[in-house]
Coordinates of C-alpha atoms in Angstrom, one line a residue:
X92 CA 0.0 0.1 -0.3
X93 CA 1.5 3.4 -1.1
X94 CA 2.3 5.9 1.6
X95 CA -0.8 8.2 0.2
X96 CA -3.6 5.3 0.9
X97 CA -2.6 4.9 4.4
X98 CA -4.8 6.5 6.9
X99 CA -3.3 9.0 9.7
X100 CA -3.6 8.9 13.3
X101 CA -6.3 11.0 14.1
X102 CA -8.3 9.1 10.7
X103 CA -7.7 6.2 12.9
X104 CA -9.3 8.1 15.9
X105 CA -11.7 9.1 13.9
X106 CA -13.1 5.4 12.5
X107 CA -12.8 3.6 15.7
X108 CA -16.2 3.1 17.8
X109 CA -17.0 4.7 21.3
X110 CA -14.5 3.2 23.6
X111 CA -14.8 3.0 27.7
X112 CA -11.5 5.7 27.3
X113 CA -13.7 8.1 25.5
X114 CA -16.0 7.9 28.7
X115 CA -13.4 8.7 31.0
X116 CA -11.8 11.5 28.6
X117 CA -15.4 13.2 28.4
X118 CA -15.9 12.5 32.5
X119 CA -12.5 13.7 33.4
X120 CA -13.1 17.1 31.4
X121 CA -16.6 17.4 32.2
X122 CA -16.3 17.5 35.9
X123 CA -13.9 20.8 35.2
X124 CA -15.9 22.1 32.9
X125 CA -18.7 21.4 35.7
X126 CA -16.6 22.9 38.4
X127 CA -15.7 25.8 35.9
X128 CA -19.3 26.5 35.7
X129 CA -19.9 25.8 39.7
X130 CA -17.4 29.4 40.4
X131 CA -19.0 30.9 37.3
X132 CA -22.5 30.9 38.6
X133 CA -21.5 30.7 42.0
X134 CA -20.4 34.7 41.8
X135 CA -24.2 35.5 41.3
X136 CA -25.2 34.7 44.8
X137 CA -22.6 36.1 46.5
X138 CA -23.2 39.4 44.1
X139 CA -27.1 39.5 46.0
X140 CA -25.6 38.6 48.9
X141 CA -22.7 41.4 49.3
X142 CA -25.0 43.6 48.1
X143 CA -26.7 43.0 51.1
X144 CA -24.1 42.0 54.1
X145 CA -21.1 45.1 52.5
X146 CA -24.3 47.4 51.1
X147 CA -22.0 46.9 47.5
X148 CA -23.9 49.6 44.8
X149 CA -24.4 48.5 42.1
X150 CA -21.9 49.6 40.0
X151 CA -20.3 48.3 42.7
X152 CA -21.6 44.8 42.0
X153 CA -20.9 45.5 38.5
X154 CA -17.6 45.5 38.7
X155 CA -17.0 42.5 40.7
X156 CA -19.1 40.9 38.3
X157 CA -17.4 41.7 35.8
X158 CA -13.6 41.7 36.6
X159 CA -14.0 37.8 36.4
X160 CA -14.6 37.7 32.4
X161 CA -11.6 40.4 31.9
X162 CA -9.4 37.4 33.3
X163 CA -11.1 35.0 31.0
X164 CA -10.6 37.2 28.1
X165 CA -7.3 37.3 28.5
X166 CA -6.6 33.6 29.6
X167 CA -8.8 32.8 26.6
X168 CA -6.5 34.5 24.0
X169 CA -3.0 33.1 26.5
X170 CA -5.1 29.9 27.1
X171 CA -5.1 28.6 23.1
X172 CA -2.1 30.5 22.1
X173 CA -0.5 28.2 24.7
X174 CA -2.3 24.8 24.2
X175 CA -1.1 25.0 20.7
X176 CA 2.6 24.9 21.9
X177 CA 2.9 22.7 24.6
X178 CA 0.0 20.9 24.6
X179 CA -4.1 20.5 25.8
X180 CA -4.2 18.8 28.7
X181 CA -1.0 20.3 30.4
X182 CA -3.3 24.1 29.8
X183 CA -6.5 21.9 30.9
X184 CA -4.7 20.8 34.5
X185 CA -2.9 24.2 35.1
X186 CA -5.9 26.7 34.4
X187 CA -7.5 23.9 37.6
X188 CA -4.6 24.6 39.5
X189 CA -4.9 28.5 38.8
X190 CA -9.1 29.2 39.4
X191 CA -9.2 26.6 42.4
X192 CA -6.8 27.8 44.2
X193 CA -8.0 31.8 43.4
X194 CA -11.0 30.7 44.0
X195 CA -10.4 29.4 47.5
X196 CA -7.9 32.3 48.1
X197 CA -10.6 34.9 48.3
X198 CA -13.1 32.8 50.3
X199 CA -11.0 34.9 52.8
X200 CA -11.3 37.8 51.3
X201 CA -11.8 41.5 53.8
X202 CA -12.2 44.2 51.1
X203 CA -13.8 44.8 47.9
X204 CA -10.6 45.3 46.6
X205 CA -9.4 42.6 47.2
X206 CA -11.9 40.1 46.1
X207 CA -11.7 42.3 42.3
X208 CA -7.9 41.2 42.5
X209 CA -8.5 37.3 43.0
X210 CA -11.9 37.4 41.2
X211 CA -9.4 38.6 38.2
X212 CA -7.1 35.7 38.7
X213 CA -9.9 33.5 39.0
X214 CA -11.1 34.3 35.4
X215 CA -7.4 34.1 34.4
X216 CA -7.6 29.9 34.6
X217 CA -11.4 30.0 33.8
X218 CA -10.9 31.8 30.6
X219 CA -8.2 28.8 29.2
X220 CA -9.5 25.7 30.7
X221 CA -12.7 26.0 28.6
X222 CA -11.5 26.1 24.9
X223 CA -9.2 23.9 26.3
X224 CA -10.8 21.3 27.8
X225 CA -13.5 21.7 24.3
X226 CA -10.9 21.4 21.8
X227 CA -8.8 18.3 23.9
X228 CA -12.7 15.9 23.3
X229 CA -13.3 17.6 20.3
X230 CA -9.9 16.1 18.8
X231 CA -10.4 11.9 19.9
X232 CA -13.9 11.8 19.5
X233 CA -14.9 10.0 16.4
X234 CA -16.1 12.6 13.9
X235 CA -19.8 10.3 13.2
X236 CA -20.8 11.9 16.6
X237 CA -18.3 14.3 17.7
X238 CA -20.8 17.6 17.7
X239 CA -23.1 15.7 19.7
X240 CA -20.0 14.7 22.2
X241 CA -18.9 18.4 22.3
X242 CA -22.5 19.2 23.7
X243 CA -22.4 16.3 25.9
X244 CA -19.5 18.3 27.6
X245 CA -21.2 21.7 27.5
X246 CA -24.0 19.9 29.2
X247 CA -21.5 19.8 32.1
X248 CA -22.2 23.4 32.5
X249 CA -25.6 23.1 33.7
X250 CA -24.4 20.6 36.3
X251 CA -22.1 23.0 37.5
X252 CA -24.7 25.8 37.3
X253 CA -27.3 23.5 39.2
X254 CA -24.8 23.1 41.7
X255 CA -23.8 26.7 42.0
X256 CA -27.4 27.3 42.4
X257 CA -28.0 25.0 45.3
X258 CA -24.8 25.9 47.1
X259 CA -26.4 29.9 46.5
X260 CA -30.0 28.6 47.9
X261 CA -28.8 26.1 51.3
X262 CA -25.5 28.3 51.9
X263 CA -24.8 31.5 50.5
X264 CA -28.2 33.2 52.7
X265 CA -26.7 31.8 56.3
X266 CA -24.5 34.3 57.9
X267 CA -21.1 34.4 56.2
X268 CA -22.3 31.7 53.7
X269 CA -20.5 32.8 50.7
X270 CA -17.0 32.2 52.3
X271 CA -18.1 29.1 52.4
X272 CA -19.0 29.3 49.0
X273 CA -15.6 30.6 48.0
X274 CA -13.9 27.6 49.8
X275 CA -15.7 24.8 47.6
X276 CA -13.7 26.6 45.0
X277 CA -10.8 25.3 45.7
X278 CA -12.1 21.8 45.0
X279 CA -10.5 22.1 41.2
X280 CA -6.8 22.8 42.2
X281 CA -7.3 19.0 43.7
X282 CA -8.4 17.8 40.5
X283 CA -6.0 18.8 38.8
X284 CA -3.4 16.1 40.0
X285 CA -5.7 13.5 38.3
X286 CA -6.5 15.6 35.0
X287 CA -2.6 15.7 35.0
X288 CA -2.3 12.1 35.4
X289 CA -5.4 10.2 33.6
X290 CA -6.2 11.9 30.2
X291 CA -4.4 11.6 27.5
X292 CA -2.6 14.1 25.1
X293 CA -4.2 15.1 22.1
X294 CA -3.6 12.6 19.1
X295 CA -3.4 15.7 16.8
X296 CA -1.5 18.5 18.5
X297 CA 1.5 15.7 19.1
X298 CA 1.4 14.5 15.2
X299 CA 1.4 18.3 14.7
X300 CA 4.6 19.0 17.0
X301 CA 6.4 16.1 15.5
X302 CA 6.4 13.5 18.3
X303 CA 4.9 11.0 16.3
X304 CA 6.2 8.5 19.4
X305 CA 4.1 9.9 21.5
X306 CA 0.9 10.1 19.3
X307 CA 1.5 6.0 17.8
X308 CA 1.3 5.4 21.6
X309 CA -2.0 7.2 22.3
X310 CA -3.8 5.8 19.3
X311 CA -2.9 2.2 20.0
X312 CA -4.5 2.8 23.0
X313 CA -7.1 3.1 22.2
X314 CA -7.7 0.6 19.4
X315 CA -6.8 -1.7 22.0
X316 CA -9.6 -0.8 24.2
X317 CA -11.8 -0.7 20.5
X318 CA -10.6 -4.2 19.8
X319 CA -8.7 -2.8 16.7
X320 CA -5.7 -3.7 15.3
X321 CA -2.8 -1.6 14.5
X322 CA -2.0 -0.4 11.3
X323 CA 0.4 1.5 9.7
X324 CA -0.1 5.3 9.4
X325 CA 0.5 8.0 6.6
X326 CA 2.7 10.9 9.1
X327 CA 1.0 14.1 8.9
X328 CA 3.7 16.9 8.1
X329 CA 4.7 19.0 10.8
X330 CA 2.9 22.2 11.6
X331 CA 3.8 25.5 11.3
X332 CA 4.2 27.8 14.8
X333 CA 1.1 29.2 15.6
X334 CA 0.6 33.1 15.6
X335 CA -3.1 35.3 16.7
X336 CA -2.2 37.3 13.3
X337 CA -2.7 34.4 11.3
X338 CA -6.4 34.0 12.2
X339 CA -6.2 37.5 10.2
X340 CA -5.4 36.4 6.7
X341 CA -7.3 36.2 3.5
X342 CA -8.1 32.5 4.8
X343 CA -8.8 32.2 8.5
X344 CA -10.2 36.4 8.2
X345 CA -14.2 35.7 7.4
X346 CA -14.6 32.5 10.1
X347 CA -12.1 34.7 12.5
X348 CA -14.9 36.8 12.7
X349 CA -18.0 35.5 12.2
X350 CA -17.1 32.9 15.6
X351 CA -15.6 36.0 17.2
X352 CA -19.5 37.7 16.9
X353 CA -20.8 35.2 17.3
X354 CA -19.3 34.7 20.9
X355 CA -19.9 37.9 21.6
X356 CA -24.1 38.0 21.2
X357 CA -24.0 35.4 23.3
X358 CA -21.9 35.8 26.0
X359 CA -23.3 39.0 26.1
X360 CA -27.0 37.9 26.7
X361 CA -26.3 35.0 29.2
X362 CA -24.4 36.2 31.4
X363 CA -25.9 39.7 31.3
X364 CA -29.0 38.1 32.3
X365 CA -27.7 35.2 34.2
X366 CA -25.8 36.8 36.3
X367 CA -27.8 39.6 37.9
X368 CA -31.5 37.6 37.9
X369 CA -30.7 36.9 41.3
X370 CA -30.4 40.3 42.1
X371 CA -32.7 41.9 39.5
X372 CA -35.4 39.3 41.6
X373 CA -34.5 41.0 45.0
X374 CA -35.3 44.0 43.7
X375 CA -38.9 43.3 42.0
X376 CA -39.8 42.5 45.5
X377 CA -38.7 39.3 46.6
X378 CA -36.7 38.1 49.4
X379 CA -32.9 36.9 49.2
X380 CA -34.3 32.7 49.9
X381 CA -37.1 32.9 47.3
X382 CA -35.3 35.0 44.3
X383 CA -32.7 32.4 44.6
X384 CA -35.4 29.5 44.6
X385 CA -36.3 30.3 41.2
X386 CA -33.7 30.6 39.3
X387 CA -32.3 26.9 40.4
X388 CA -35.6 26.1 38.8
X389 CA -34.4 28.6 35.9
X390 CA -31.1 26.2 36.0
X391 CA -32.8 23.1 36.1
X392 CA -34.5 24.3 32.1
X393 CA -30.8 24.0 31.3
X394 CA -30.1 20.6 30.9
X395 CA -33.1 19.8 28.3
X396 CA -31.9 22.2 26.5
X397 CA -28.4 20.2 25.8
X398 CA -30.0 17.1 25.5
X399 CA -32.6 18.4 22.4
X400 CA -29.0 20.2 21.1
X401 CA -27.5 17.2 21.3
X402 CA -29.5 15.3 18.9
X403 CA -30.3 17.9 16.6
X404 CA -26.6 18.6 16.1
X405 CA -26.1 15.8 14.1
X406 CA -29.6 15.3 13.0
X407 CA -30.0 19.4 11.6
X408 CA -26.4 20.5 11.2
X409 CA -24.5 23.3 13.3
X410 CA -25.1 26.3 11.6
X411 CA -29.3 25.1 12.1
X412 CA -29.4 24.2 14.6
X413 CA -27.2 26.8 16.6
X414 CA -29.2 29.2 14.8
X415 CA -32.3 27.7 15.6
X416 CA -31.9 27.8 19.7
X417 CA -30.7 31.5 18.8
X418 CA -33.9 32.5 17.1
X419 CA -35.1 30.8 20.7
X420 CA -33.6 32.8 22.7
X421 CA -34.0 36.1 21.0
X422 CA -38.3 35.4 21.3
X423 CA -37.8 33.7 25.2
X424 CA -35.5 37.2 26.1
X425 CA -38.5 39.9 24.7
X426 CA -41.1 37.5 26.2
X427 CA -39.3 38.0 29.5
X428 CA -38.7 41.4 29.8
X429 CA -42.1 41.6 29.1
X430 CA -44.3 39.9 31.2
X431 CA -46.1 40.8 33.9
X432 CA -45.7 39.2 36.7
X433 CA -42.8 36.2 38.8
X434 CA -44.6 33.3 37.9
X435 CA -44.5 34.7 34.2
X436 CA -40.9 35.4 34.5
X437 CA -39.8 32.6 36.1
X438 CA -41.7 30.6 33.1
X439 CA -40.2 32.8 30.7
X440 CA -37.0 32.3 31.9
X441 CA -36.7 28.5 31.9
X442 CA -37.4 29.4 28.0
X443 CA -34.2 31.4 28.0
X444 CA -32.3 28.9 29.8
X445 CA -33.8 26.2 27.5
X446 CA -33.3 27.9 24.2
X447 CA -29.7 30.4 25.7
X448 CA -27.2 26.6 26.9
X449 CA -28.9 24.7 23.8
X450 CA -26.9 27.2 21.6
X451 CA -24.0 27.0 24.0
X452 CA -23.9 23.7 23.2
X453 CA -24.4 23.8 19.7
X454 CA -21.3 26.9 19.4
X455 CA -19.0 24.5 21.6
X456 CA -19.4 21.7 19.0
X457 CA -19.0 24.3 16.1
X458 CA -16.2 26.3 17.5
X459 CA -12.8 23.5 16.8
X460 CA -14.2 22.3 14.0
X461 CA -13.8 26.0 12.3
X462 CA -9.5 25.8 12.3
X463 CA -7.0 23.0 11.9
X464 CA -5.0 21.6 14.4
X465 CA -2.4 23.3 14.6
X466 CA -4.1 27.3 15.2
X467 CA -7.4 24.8 16.9
X468 CA -7.3 26.7 20.3
X469 CA -5.3 30.0 19.0
X470 CA -8.5 30.1 17.2
X471 CA -11.0 28.5 19.5
X472 CA -9.1 31.4 22.5
X473 CA -9.5 34.6 20.2
X474 CA -13.1 34.1 19.6
X475 CA -13.8 33.0 23.2
X476 CA -12.0 36.0 24.8
X477 CA -14.1 38.1 22.4
X478 CA -16.8 37.1 24.1
X479 CA -15.4 36.8 27.5
X480 CA -15.3 40.8 26.7
X481 CA -18.5 41.5 25.7
X482 CA -19.2 38.6 29.1
X483 CA -17.6 41.9 31.0
X484 CA -19.5 44.5 30.0
X485 CA -23.0 43.6 30.1
X486 CA -22.5 43.7 33.9
X487 CA -21.7 46.8 33.9
X488 CA -24.7 47.5 31.3
X489 CA -27.2 45.8 32.8
X490 CA -27.8 48.4 35.6
X491 CA -27.6 51.8 33.0
X492 CA -30.4 49.6 30.9
X493 CA -32.2 48.9 34.3
X494 CA -32.3 52.1 35.2
X495 CA -33.5 53.6 31.8
X496 CA -36.2 51.4 30.6
X497 CA -36.2 48.7 33.5
X498 CA -37.1 44.7 32.1
X499 CA -37.3 45.6 28.7
X500 CA -34.6 47.3 28.1
X501 CA -32.7 45.1 29.8
X502 CA -33.8 41.6 28.2
X503 CA -34.4 43.8 24.6
X504 CA -30.5 44.3 24.6
X505 CA -30.6 40.5 24.9
X506 CA -32.8 39.3 22.4
X507 CA -30.5 42.3 20.0
X508 CA -27.4 40.4 20.9
X509 CA -29.3 37.0 20.0
X510 CA -29.5 38.6 17.0
X511 CA -26.7 38.9 16.0
X512 CA -24.7 35.8 17.0
X513 CA -27.7 34.8 14.5
X514 CA -26.9 36.5 11.7
X515 CA -22.9 35.7 12.3
X516 CA -23.6 31.9 12.9
X517 CA -24.4 31.9 9.4
X518 CA -21.5 32.1 8.0
X519 CA -19.9 29.7 10.1
X520 CA -18.4 26.9 8.3
X521 CA -21.2 23.7 8.6
X522 CA -18.1 20.0 9.3
X523 CA -21.1 16.9 10.9
X524 CA -19.8 14.0 10.6
X525 CA -15.8 15.2 8.6
X526 CA -13.5 14.9 9.8
X527 CA -11.1 17.8 11.4
X528 CA -9.1 19.9 9.1
X529 CA -5.2 19.4 10.2
X530 CA -3.6 21.5 7.4

């Protein structure tokens, strides 16, 4: 057999059935993902508690909510570039250590300034972790179900946010409860040891860096788990060195812009709505515990949203699934701004939660498919970074929008952001069932 007829190592991975090793990789990455979501979700409950306990103004609370997204923007961009240079697993483990230690330490904060500094450091780790983890899982998943697997990974976000809602409901309202809630955030630092010792490095990364022996060993472990005999492989060319400027050359510019705008729209609407939701419900006359309970109900609607997206992502394709859920998100946001009472707000919030998180799942599925292996996490991290800057601006904008026009203006702005994301998503490539591009 001539060399050009031989499969590459990534192609050998793509042809394998799902195995226990795939499940371990998905579960191991998913636990890190859920811990990430728990940390992000906790701040919305802690913010509501500190407004009461420390007497924070809406502006100070907005800074506390937004500073983490500044760190996430920096972390996503730098983490993506590092993951293309030194490996997905190494960066994944390092990010867990950074944000786990910083979150635990922030439980001891005695002032807003100290807490803000720690939240920025937390953001550095969180921002880098998400695009790297999704890329690692995407690069091991068989091509025919890759989108569904990444949506399932993203569904761990709902598990983590649900954990945050439960902690917010049962722990945060007690005296000093927000400190205990943050102390729980130190768990990722311990979990990083598990990641570093048990999760495999990306075969595609190893191959692109010329580390063929390690790549072959990793492929053979998965083939052995599937009961498949190993075959000879056609080597890939050693990849060029990744750099941010490559994203803006004529080959990648259109997709970089489209992906970034999609991330911007989704981040602005999601974090604007859900970071402030407990505080907005309190401002509507609901008590702290009751508002946290309503938020918990709304959070539960994330799970069926992910489940629906996981089914449709391979049947409808990436673009149609993403666009459909973004359209549903926009309509739900408009409804949430117009409904007249708390019961209907909760119903509209559940719909927003369902469609918005389904859109998140589809977006994470398509993001690793846009760029070639050697540029994949650099591109994903850059688009994510733009989104995090939008996430940073959203909590700052909510008090201004609320004073100018109340709930109709707030959620009308979120609906507009979803529409921007929807239009941009139509310009993304459709690669459902296809192998990931290498060069």
